[in-house]
Structures are given as structure tokens and as C-alpha cells.
Amino acid sequence: MPVGIEAWVTQIPPVTRTWLALAVMMSLAVQCQLVTPLQLYFSFKAAFTNFQPWRALTTFLYFGTLSLDFVFHMFFFMRYSRMLEESSFANRKADYFWLLFLSALMLLALSPLVNLPFLSSPLAFVPIYLWSRRHPSTPISLFGLVTITAPYLPLALVGLAWMLNGTWRAAAGDLVGCAVGHIGWFVRDVWTREMVGGPTIFSEAPLALKRLFGDI
């Protein structure tokens, strides 16, 4: 790996870096025909009745074949996941992983209702949505053409995904991710502050997980 690229990769926070690396490797594996998307998608029957539990993980790692849509999702996911992990979750790797883990469980539970075999894009919208709610006055320039404030970013990206794919299905998955992100934001930033008055198991990682990640 060239020195410049290696330095750039090592600057990405660990949780975002790991997810990004696994997602790129998964798409490369499909592109090289080492695996097929049919081996990666999630369904309850395939995962738990046919004893293929890896599908509950690979569904969050496959963003599609190498294409403009893949680059679009990788860029915005990496950018805002990195910014969220470096700001709100600085030195709190376990808490950030816990946010993604609980969001992934929620998406798995919702997947039969919305008929989404791959949940990578919906999960990627969770940190994008949470960052946008925590930085409401930040201006965002979309490709130098339009400037919006951060709370409108998720909907703008949903619209762009719709345009790139030419189908409502991609937009539907991203909207589900926004809904799960909204729940995550409410649990962490509203419910714990205004209704509970402190952290809960839904807003803070268990101690065992914090020890595993070296946060304590």
C-alpha cells in the first residue's frame, strides 16, 4: 500500500475503518467472483432455518458491485461516520460500536416487513442521520451546487440515491435507515436527557464491551 494511502487509512477512527475495509473487501470478493450476492443477502429462513448465520453480518457489509452508486455510498458513509466517531464518540469506540450493533438488530427485525435483502446502506444512514441532528446549524455543500443545513442532509442523500439508481427501492432502504437513525438519536439525545436523566443500556455500551474495546 502506498505510504500516502496508508497514512490516510490509519487516520480513520477504528470502528469506521474496520467497517469500510470489510465493505470494500466484500465488494471486491463479489467482483472477483469469489462469492455471489446470493450467498450474502439476509433472510430469516436462510440464516436460521438453513443454518447460514453469517448472512446476519454480510448483509451489512455488501454495498453492491463496484459502481458509481457504490462510490456514492462509501464516500458519504465514510465521511460522516468518521466525523461522528471523531466528535461525539471520541475515545468511546465501544459506545459507537454499540450504537451500530443495536441499529443493526433493529434493521434485522424490520427486514421482513420492508423486504430488504441487503441492509448495508440503511445502517450507513444511521451515523449520517445522528451526525446531522447533532450539528443542526452546520452548512453542507453538495458537490458545490447546493448548500443546505445538516438536518436536511439525510433526505438530500436519499434523493441522490434515488436519482443514481432510478428506482424507489434504493431510496426506501435509505429511508428505513433514517427512521432507525431517528430512533437512535431520540434514545441517546432526548430520552436519556429529558425522561431518564442519565445513560441507559440503550445509550451506553455494557462495561464488558468497554473493557473489550479498551475504553476503561
Short mmCIF file of C-alpha atoms in Angstrom, two decimals:
data_model
loop_
_atom_site.label_atom_id
_atom_site.label_comp_id
_atom_site.label_asym_id
_atom_site.label_seq_id
_atom_site.Cartn_x
_atom_site.Cartn_y
_atom_site.Cartn_z
CA MET A 1 0.00 0.00 0.00
CA PRO A 2 1.44 3.45 -0.93
CA VAL A 3 2.60 5.50 2.06
CA GLY A 4 0.10 8.31 1.45
CA ILE A 5 -2.88 5.96 1.27
CA GLU A 6 -1.68 4.00 4.31
CA ALA A 7 -1.36 7.21 6.34
CA TRP A 8 -4.86 8.29 5.26
CA VAL A 9 -6.35 4.91 6.21
CA THR A 10 -4.70 4.85 9.64
CA GLN A 11 -6.16 8.29 10.40
CA ILE A 12 -9.71 6.93 10.09
CA PRO A 13 -11.14 6.00 13.52
CA PRO A 14 -11.08 2.24 14.22
CA VAL A 15 -14.78 1.33 14.00
CA THR A 16 -15.32 3.27 10.78
CA ARG A 17 -12.04 1.96 9.35
CA THR A 18 -12.93 -1.67 10.06
CA TRP A 19 -16.40 -1.37 8.54
CA LEU A 20 -15.04 0.43 5.48
CA ALA A 21 -12.30 -2.18 4.93
CA LEU A 22 -14.71 -5.11 5.25
CA ALA A 23 -17.21 -3.47 2.88
CA VAL A 24 -14.56 -2.85 0.21
CA MET A 25 -13.22 -6.41 0.56
CA MET A 26 -16.74 -7.83 0.27
CA SER A 27 -17.45 -5.96 -2.95
CA LEU A 28 -14.06 -6.95 -4.35
CA ALA A 29 -14.78 -10.59 -3.50
CA VAL A 30 -18.04 -10.41 -5.44
CA GLN A 31 -16.35 -8.56 -8.31
CA CYS A 32 -13.69 -11.31 -8.48
CA GLN A 33 -16.45 -13.97 -8.37
CA LEU A 34 -15.13 -15.49 -5.13
CA VAL A 35 -18.65 -15.24 -3.71
CA THR A 36 -22.02 -14.21 -5.10
CA PRO A 37 -24.62 -11.81 -3.67
CA LEU A 38 -26.92 -14.83 -3.26
CA GLN A 39 -24.55 -16.10 -0.58
CA LEU A 40 -24.56 -12.78 1.30
CA TYR A 41 -28.13 -11.50 1.50
CA PHE A 42 -30.20 -11.83 4.67
CA SER A 43 -33.41 -13.71 5.24
CA PHE A 44 -34.57 -15.33 8.46
CA LYS A 45 -35.13 -18.64 6.73
CA ALA A 46 -31.71 -18.76 5.10
CA ALA A 47 -29.89 -17.51 8.19
CA PHE A 48 -31.55 -19.51 10.94
CA THR A 49 -33.52 -22.36 9.34
CA ASN A 50 -30.87 -23.28 6.78
CA PHE A 51 -28.07 -22.65 9.31
CA GLN A 52 -26.28 -19.85 7.47
CA PRO A 53 -25.87 -17.32 10.32
CA TRP A 54 -23.12 -15.35 8.54
CA ARG A 55 -25.85 -13.70 6.48
CA ALA A 56 -26.79 -11.61 9.53
CA LEU A 57 -23.34 -9.99 9.19
CA THR A 58 -22.67 -9.96 5.45
CA THR A 59 -25.94 -8.14 4.76
CA PHE A 60 -24.34 -5.08 6.46
CA LEU A 61 -21.06 -5.35 4.53
CA TYR A 62 -22.16 -5.63 0.91
CA PHE A 63 -22.87 -2.26 -0.72
CA GLY A 64 -23.13 -3.66 -4.22
CA THR A 65 -20.71 -4.10 -7.09
CA LEU A 66 -18.05 -1.50 -7.80
CA SER A 67 -20.05 1.29 -9.41
CA LEU A 68 -20.97 4.96 -9.09
CA ASP A 69 -23.62 4.06 -6.52
CA PHE A 70 -21.00 2.10 -4.52
CA VAL A 71 -18.62 5.09 -4.54
CA PHE A 72 -21.50 7.42 -3.57
CA HIS A 73 -22.43 5.36 -0.52
CA MET A 74 -18.81 4.70 0.51
CA PHE A 75 -17.90 8.38 0.34
CA PHE A 76 -20.79 9.73 2.40
CA PHE A 77 -20.79 6.80 4.85
CA MET A 78 -17.04 7.11 5.50
CA ARG A 79 -17.13 10.91 5.74
CA TYR A 80 -19.94 11.24 8.27
CA SER A 81 -19.24 8.05 10.19
CA ARG A 82 -15.68 9.28 10.64
CA MET A 83 -16.81 12.74 11.73
CA LEU A 84 -19.28 11.26 14.22
CA GLU A 85 -16.73 8.84 15.66
CA GLU A 86 -14.13 11.62 15.97
CA SER A 87 -16.52 14.04 17.68
CA SER A 88 -19.44 12.58 19.64
CA PHE A 89 -17.74 9.21 20.15
CA ALA A 90 -14.12 10.31 20.56
CA ASN A 91 -12.31 7.73 22.75
CA ARG A 92 -15.60 5.81 23.02
CA LYS A 93 -15.16 3.01 20.50
CA ALA A 94 -17.43 0.65 22.45
CA ASP A 95 -20.29 3.16 22.57
CA TYR A 96 -20.08 3.74 18.82
CA PHE A 97 -19.98 0.03 18.11
CA TRP A 98 -22.98 -0.40 20.46
CA LEU A 99 -24.93 2.23 18.50
CA LEU A 100 -24.28 0.36 15.25
CA PHE A 101 -24.96 -3.03 16.83
CA LEU A 102 -28.36 -2.03 18.25
CA SER A 103 -29.24 -0.33 14.96
CA ALA A 104 -28.28 -3.49 13.07
CA LEU A 105 -30.52 -5.60 15.31
CA MET A 106 -33.41 -3.22 14.67
CA LEU A 107 -32.84 -3.39 10.91
CA LEU A 108 -32.74 -7.21 11.01
CA ALA A 109 -36.08 -7.20 12.84
CA LEU A 110 -37.57 -4.79 10.27
CA SER A 111 -36.14 -6.50 7.19
CA PRO A 112 -39.07 -8.94 6.65
CA LEU A 113 -41.51 -6.00 6.74
CA VAL A 114 -39.66 -3.88 4.20
CA ASN A 115 -38.27 -6.72 2.07
CA LEU A 116 -34.65 -5.52 2.03
CA PRO A 117 -32.15 -8.35 1.49
CA PHE A 118 -29.13 -6.05 1.99
CA LEU A 119 -29.04 -3.70 4.96
CA SER A 120 -25.64 -2.06 4.49
CA SER A 121 -26.99 1.20 3.09
CA PRO A 122 -29.74 1.57 5.74
CA LEU A 123 -27.16 1.02 8.51
CA ALA A 124 -24.78 3.52 6.90
CA PHE A 125 -27.53 6.15 7.14
CA VAL A 126 -27.68 5.78 10.93
CA PRO A 127 -24.42 7.67 11.65
CA ILE A 128 -25.21 10.14 8.87
CA TYR A 129 -28.59 10.90 10.46
CA LEU A 130 -27.20 11.10 14.01
CA TRP A 131 -24.41 13.45 12.94
CA SER A 132 -26.89 15.68 11.12
CA ARG A 133 -29.08 16.00 14.23
CA ARG A 134 -26.13 16.75 16.49
CA HIS A 135 -24.83 19.53 14.21
CA PRO A 136 -28.08 21.27 13.20
CA SER A 137 -26.55 24.61 12.17
CA THR A 138 -23.66 23.24 10.11
CA PRO A 139 -23.89 24.21 6.40
CA ILE A 140 -23.35 21.36 3.91
CA SER A 141 -22.34 21.94 0.29
CA LEU A 142 -23.50 19.18 -2.04
CA PHE A 143 -20.92 18.94 -4.83
CA GLY A 144 -20.58 22.72 -4.76
CA LEU A 145 -24.04 23.12 -6.29
CA VAL A 146 -26.43 23.42 -3.37
CA THR A 147 -25.86 24.44 0.25
CA ILE A 148 -28.15 23.05 2.92
CA THR A 149 -28.05 22.79 6.70
CA ALA A 150 -27.13 19.47 8.28
CA PRO A 151 -30.64 18.29 9.28
CA TYR A 152 -31.63 18.16 5.60
CA LEU A 153 -28.59 16.08 4.62
CA PRO A 154 -30.16 12.59 5.01
CA LEU A 155 -33.16 13.46 2.84
CA ALA A 156 -30.90 15.06 0.23
CA LEU A 157 -28.80 11.89 0.09
CA VAL A 158 -31.93 9.76 -0.22
CA GLY A 159 -32.94 11.85 -3.22
CA LEU A 160 -29.49 11.47 -4.78
CA ALA A 161 -29.57 7.70 -4.26
CA TRP A 162 -32.97 7.59 -5.97
CA MET A 163 -31.60 9.54 -8.93
CA LEU A 164 -28.50 7.32 -9.22
CA ASN A 165 -30.46 4.07 -9.07
CA GLY A 166 -33.55 5.20 -10.95
CA THR A 167 -35.72 3.15 -8.61
CA TRP A 168 -37.60 3.81 -5.40
CA ARG A 169 -36.25 0.63 -3.75
CA ALA A 170 -32.82 2.14 -3.01
CA ALA A 171 -34.47 5.23 -1.58
CA ALA A 172 -36.81 3.06 0.53
CA GLY A 173 -33.83 1.31 2.15
CA ASP A 174 -32.16 4.62 2.94
CA LEU A 175 -35.39 5.98 4.41
CA VAL A 176 -35.57 2.95 6.71
CA GLY A 177 -32.02 3.79 7.80
CA CYS A 178 -33.12 7.36 8.54
CA ALA A 179 -36.00 6.03 10.65
CA VAL A 180 -33.67 3.79 12.67
CA GLY A 181 -31.22 6.69 12.97
CA HIS A 182 -34.03 8.88 14.32
CA ILE A 183 -34.82 6.27 16.97
CA GLY A 184 -31.13 6.10 17.90
CA TRP A 185 -30.95 9.89 18.17
CA PHE A 186 -34.13 10.03 20.29
CA VAL A 187 -32.90 7.32 22.67
CA ARG A 188 -29.49 8.95 23.15
CA ASP A 189 -30.16 12.67 22.94
CA VAL A 190 -33.77 13.12 24.07
CA TRP A 191 -34.95 10.20 26.16
CA THR A 192 -31.80 9.89 28.31
CA ARG A 193 -31.67 13.64 28.95
CA GLU A 194 -35.31 14.64 29.36
CA MET A 195 -37.03 11.45 30.54
CA VAL A 196 -34.43 9.37 32.34
CA GLY A 197 -31.81 11.90 33.34
CA GLY A 198 -28.84 9.67 32.62
CA PRO A 199 -27.41 6.93 30.41
CA THR A 200 -29.24 3.64 29.86
CA ILE A 201 -28.30 0.30 28.33
CA PHE A 202 -29.63 1.65 25.02
CA SER A 203 -27.37 4.72 25.04
CA GLU A 204 -24.18 3.38 26.59
CA ALA A 205 -22.27 0.15 25.95
CA PRO A 206 -22.10 -2.51 28.68
CA LEU A 207 -18.94 -2.49 30.83
CA ALA A 208 -17.79 -5.81 29.39
CA LEU A 209 -17.84 -4.33 25.88
CA LYS A 210 -15.98 -1.23 27.04
CA ARG A 211 -13.27 -3.42 28.52
CA LEU A 212 -13.07 -5.42 25.30
CA PHE A 213 -12.53 -2.23 23.29
CA GLY A 214 -10.07 -0.84 25.83
CA ASP A 215 -12.21 2.16 26.73
CA ILE A 216 -11.79 1.55 30.50
#
